[in-house]
Short mmCIF file of C-alpha atoms in Angstrom, two decimals:
data_model
loop_
_atom_site.label_atom_id
_atom_site.label_comp_id
_atom_site.label_asym_id
_atom_site.label_seq_id
_atom_site.Cartn_x
_atom_site.Cartn_y
_atom_site.Cartn_z
CA UNK F 401 -38.64 117.26 -113.60
CA UNK F 402 -36.39 114.97 -111.53
CA UNK F 403 -33.01 113.91 -113.00
CA UNK F 404 -34.04 110.24 -112.78
CA UNK F 405 -37.12 111.01 -114.89
CA UNK F 406 -35.05 112.95 -117.44
CA UNK F 407 -32.52 110.14 -117.80
CA UNK F 408 -35.38 107.67 -118.21
CA UNK F 409 -36.98 109.85 -120.87
CA UNK F 410 -33.69 110.22 -122.80
CA UNK F 411 -33.08 106.46 -122.72
CA UNK F 412 -36.66 105.62 -123.74
CA UNK F 413 -36.43 107.95 -126.74
CA UNK F 414 -33.08 106.47 -127.74
CA UNK F 415 -34.38 102.89 -127.43
CA UNK F 416 -37.36 103.82 -129.64
CA UNK F 417 -34.95 105.20 -132.25
CA UNK F 418 -32.83 102.06 -132.01
CA UNK F 419 -35.79 99.79 -132.71
CA UNK F 420 -37.10 102.08 -135.45
CA UNK F 421 -33.87 101.55 -137.41
CA UNK F 422 -34.15 99.30 -140.41
CA UNK F 423 -32.59 96.83 -140.02
CA UNK F 424 -32.84 96.87 -136.23
CA UNK F 425 -29.53 97.42 -134.56
CA UNK F 426 -27.71 99.44 -137.20
CA UNK F 427 -27.06 102.17 -134.63
CA UNK F 428 -25.26 101.63 -131.33
CA UNK F 429 -27.23 100.00 -128.54
CA UNK F 430 -28.11 102.51 -125.80
CA UNK F 431 -26.42 101.64 -122.50
CA UNK F 432 -26.82 102.87 -118.95
CA UNK F 433 -23.74 102.53 -116.78
CA UNK F 434 -23.40 101.89 -113.05
CA UNK F 435 -23.30 105.10 -110.98
CA UNK F 436 -20.06 106.93 -110.20
CA UNK F 437 -18.86 106.95 -106.61
CA UNK F 438 -17.85 109.94 -104.49
CA UNK F 439 -14.11 109.43 -105.09
CA UNK F 440 -14.59 109.35 -108.87
CA UNK F 441 -16.70 112.52 -108.72
CA UNK F 442 -14.03 114.29 -106.64
CA UNK F 443 -11.38 113.30 -109.19
CA UNK F 444 -13.54 114.50 -112.09
CA UNK F 445 -14.12 117.82 -110.36
CA UNK F 446 -10.37 118.19 -109.82
CA UNK F 447 -9.72 117.35 -113.47
CA UNK F 448 -12.34 119.83 -114.68
CA UNK F 449 -10.88 122.70 -112.65
CA UNK F 450 -14.36 123.83 -111.61
CA UNK F 451 -17.29 122.82 -109.45
CA UNK F 452 -19.51 120.28 -111.17
CA UNK F 453 -22.97 121.67 -111.86
CA UNK F 454 -25.52 120.05 -109.52
CA UNK F 455 -27.54 118.39 -112.31
CA UNK F 456 -24.45 116.86 -113.93
CA UNK F 457 -23.31 115.57 -110.53
CA UNK F 458 -26.75 114.04 -109.96
CA UNK F 459 -26.66 112.48 -113.45
CA UNK F 460 -23.30 110.84 -112.70
CA UNK F 461 -24.67 109.47 -109.42
CA UNK F 462 -27.44 107.77 -111.46
CA UNK F 463 -25.35 106.62 -114.43
CA UNK F 464 -21.67 107.26 -115.01
CA UNK F 465 -22.32 108.34 -118.60
CA UNK F 466 -24.66 107.13 -121.33
CA UNK F 467 -23.63 105.25 -124.47
CA UNK F 468 -25.35 104.67 -127.80
CA UNK F 469 -26.35 108.24 -128.61
CA UNK F 470 -25.14 110.60 -131.33
CA UNK F 471 -22.89 111.96 -128.58
CA UNK F 472 -21.44 109.94 -125.75
CA UNK F 473 -22.50 111.57 -122.48
CA UNK F 474 -19.22 111.28 -120.64
CA UNK F 475 -18.79 109.92 -117.16
CA UNK F 476 -15.87 109.56 -114.79
CA UNK F 477 -14.70 106.30 -116.37
CA UNK F 478 -14.25 107.98 -119.77
CA UNK F 479 -11.23 109.85 -118.42
CA UNK F 480 -9.25 106.65 -117.84
CA UNK F 481 -6.37 106.11 -120.32
CA UNK F 482 -7.74 105.14 -123.73
CA UNK F 483 -11.25 106.38 -122.89
CA UNK F 484 -13.37 108.82 -124.87
CA UNK F 485 -12.09 111.63 -122.65
CA UNK F 486 -9.07 111.75 -124.95
CA UNK F 487 -11.31 112.35 -127.98
CA UNK F 488 -13.19 114.98 -126.00
CA UNK F 489 -9.92 116.75 -125.17
CA UNK F 490 -9.00 116.75 -128.88
CA UNK F 491 -12.34 118.37 -129.67
CA UNK F 492 -11.78 120.89 -126.85
CA UNK F 493 -8.47 121.93 -128.43
CA UNK F 494 -10.21 122.38 -131.80
CA UNK F 495 -12.87 124.56 -130.15
CA UNK F 496 -10.29 126.68 -128.36
CA UNK F 497 -8.56 127.31 -131.70
CA UNK F 498 -11.86 128.46 -133.25
CA UNK F 499 -12.19 131.61 -131.09
CA UNK F 500 -15.09 130.79 -128.74
CA UNK F 501 -15.08 134.47 -127.72
CA UNK F 502 -17.14 135.07 -130.89
CA UNK F 503 -20.17 133.54 -129.11
CA UNK F 504 -19.44 135.20 -125.79
CA UNK F 505 -17.32 132.58 -124.03
CA UNK F 506 -14.79 134.65 -122.06
CA UNK F 507 -11.14 134.20 -123.01
CA UNK F 508 -9.61 131.67 -120.63
CA UNK F 509 -12.94 130.39 -119.29
CA UNK F 510 -12.56 126.75 -118.20
CA UNK F 511 -14.19 124.41 -120.72
CA UNK F 512 -14.61 120.80 -119.64
CA UNK F 513 -16.09 118.25 -122.07
CA UNK F 514 -19.15 116.36 -120.83
CA UNK F 515 -20.13 114.92 -124.24
CA UNK F 516 -18.52 114.32 -127.62
CA UNK F 517 -19.54 112.60 -130.82
CA UNK F 518 -17.48 109.86 -132.46
CA UNK F 519 -15.87 112.01 -135.15
CA UNK F 520 -14.98 114.80 -132.69
CA UNK F 521 -17.02 117.41 -134.55
CA UNK F 522 -19.60 118.18 -131.88
CA UNK F 523 -19.58 118.26 -128.11
CA UNK F 524 -20.95 119.73 -124.93
CA UNK F 525 -18.82 121.57 -122.38
CA UNK F 526 -19.26 122.47 -118.76
CA UNK F 527 -18.22 126.12 -118.62
CA UNK F 528 -17.38 128.43 -115.78
CA UNK F 529 -17.65 131.99 -117.03
CA UNK F 530 -16.87 133.52 -113.61
CA UNK F 531 -19.23 136.28 -114.65
CA UNK F 532 -22.91 137.14 -114.73
CA UNK F 533 -23.89 134.39 -117.20
CA UNK F 534 -26.14 131.73 -115.67
CA UNK F 535 -25.39 129.23 -118.43
CA UNK F 536 -23.09 126.38 -117.43
CA UNK F 537 -23.23 124.18 -120.57
CA UNK F 538 -22.24 124.93 -124.15
CA UNK F 539 -23.20 122.62 -127.03
CA UNK F 540 -21.04 123.42 -130.03
CA UNK F 541 -19.85 122.02 -133.33
CA UNK F 542 -21.01 121.57 -136.91
CA UNK F 543 -22.18 125.20 -136.93
CA UNK F 544 -24.25 124.88 -133.73
CA UNK F 545 -23.82 126.95 -130.60
CA UNK F 546 -26.33 126.48 -127.78
CA UNK F 547 -26.01 127.51 -124.13
CA UNK F 548 -27.92 125.83 -121.31
CA UNK F 549 -28.33 126.80 -117.68
CA UNK F 550 -28.19 123.25 -116.30
CA UNK F 551 -27.56 119.67 -117.33
CA UNK F 552 -31.27 118.92 -116.95
CA UNK F 553 -31.89 121.44 -119.76
CA UNK F 554 -29.33 119.61 -121.94
CA UNK F 555 -31.08 116.28 -121.35
CA UNK F 556 -34.47 117.82 -122.04
CA UNK F 557 -33.16 119.26 -125.30
CA UNK F 558 -31.72 115.85 -126.28
CA UNK F 559 -35.15 114.31 -125.77
CA UNK F 560 -37.18 117.08 -127.37
CA UNK F 561 -35.39 120.00 -129.04
CA UNK F 562 -38.57 122.06 -128.74
CA UNK F 563 -38.63 121.68 -124.95
CA UNK F 564 -35.97 124.30 -124.32
CA UNK F 565 -34.99 127.46 -126.15
CA UNK F 566 -31.24 127.73 -125.57
CA UNK F 567 -29.28 130.93 -126.09
CA UNK F 568 -27.04 130.84 -129.16
CA UNK F 569 -24.53 133.24 -127.65
CA UNK F 570 -23.59 134.39 -124.16
CA UNK F 571 -23.36 137.90 -125.62
CA UNK F 572 -27.08 138.14 -126.37
#
């Protein structure tokens, strides 16, 4: 499935949830942002310390993040001072203190937040294991640990959790 179609599907599902709320509007309004430009992507890649996965790069070229979901899907603009990137970094520090090696994340592997929830208890990281693992994304927090090969798999899982069977550990 094309990234544009996946983003559309995620937004459609979120809009349906928004209007299903009673009363309407009790949850945040879903929002698509303008696309990131090449300079912003280069800066984000520098900040992350790793090559951006192709699907995440394509996502950012369509919309520089998505708002109004249980987790904010971060874009380049979220790393500006005062943005949600700061909350994501706080969550990253919490995760690093919780021994991610227990689920197979190699010690010292770069972890870069690409999503975080409002209370900093759950997030998704771009990971570079520099090893044989194909998985590039790790969804963790609140007792969950899911690994995904690409960002398209993450979006598919957000839309329909039954659409993808993520690994729960890189060790397995």
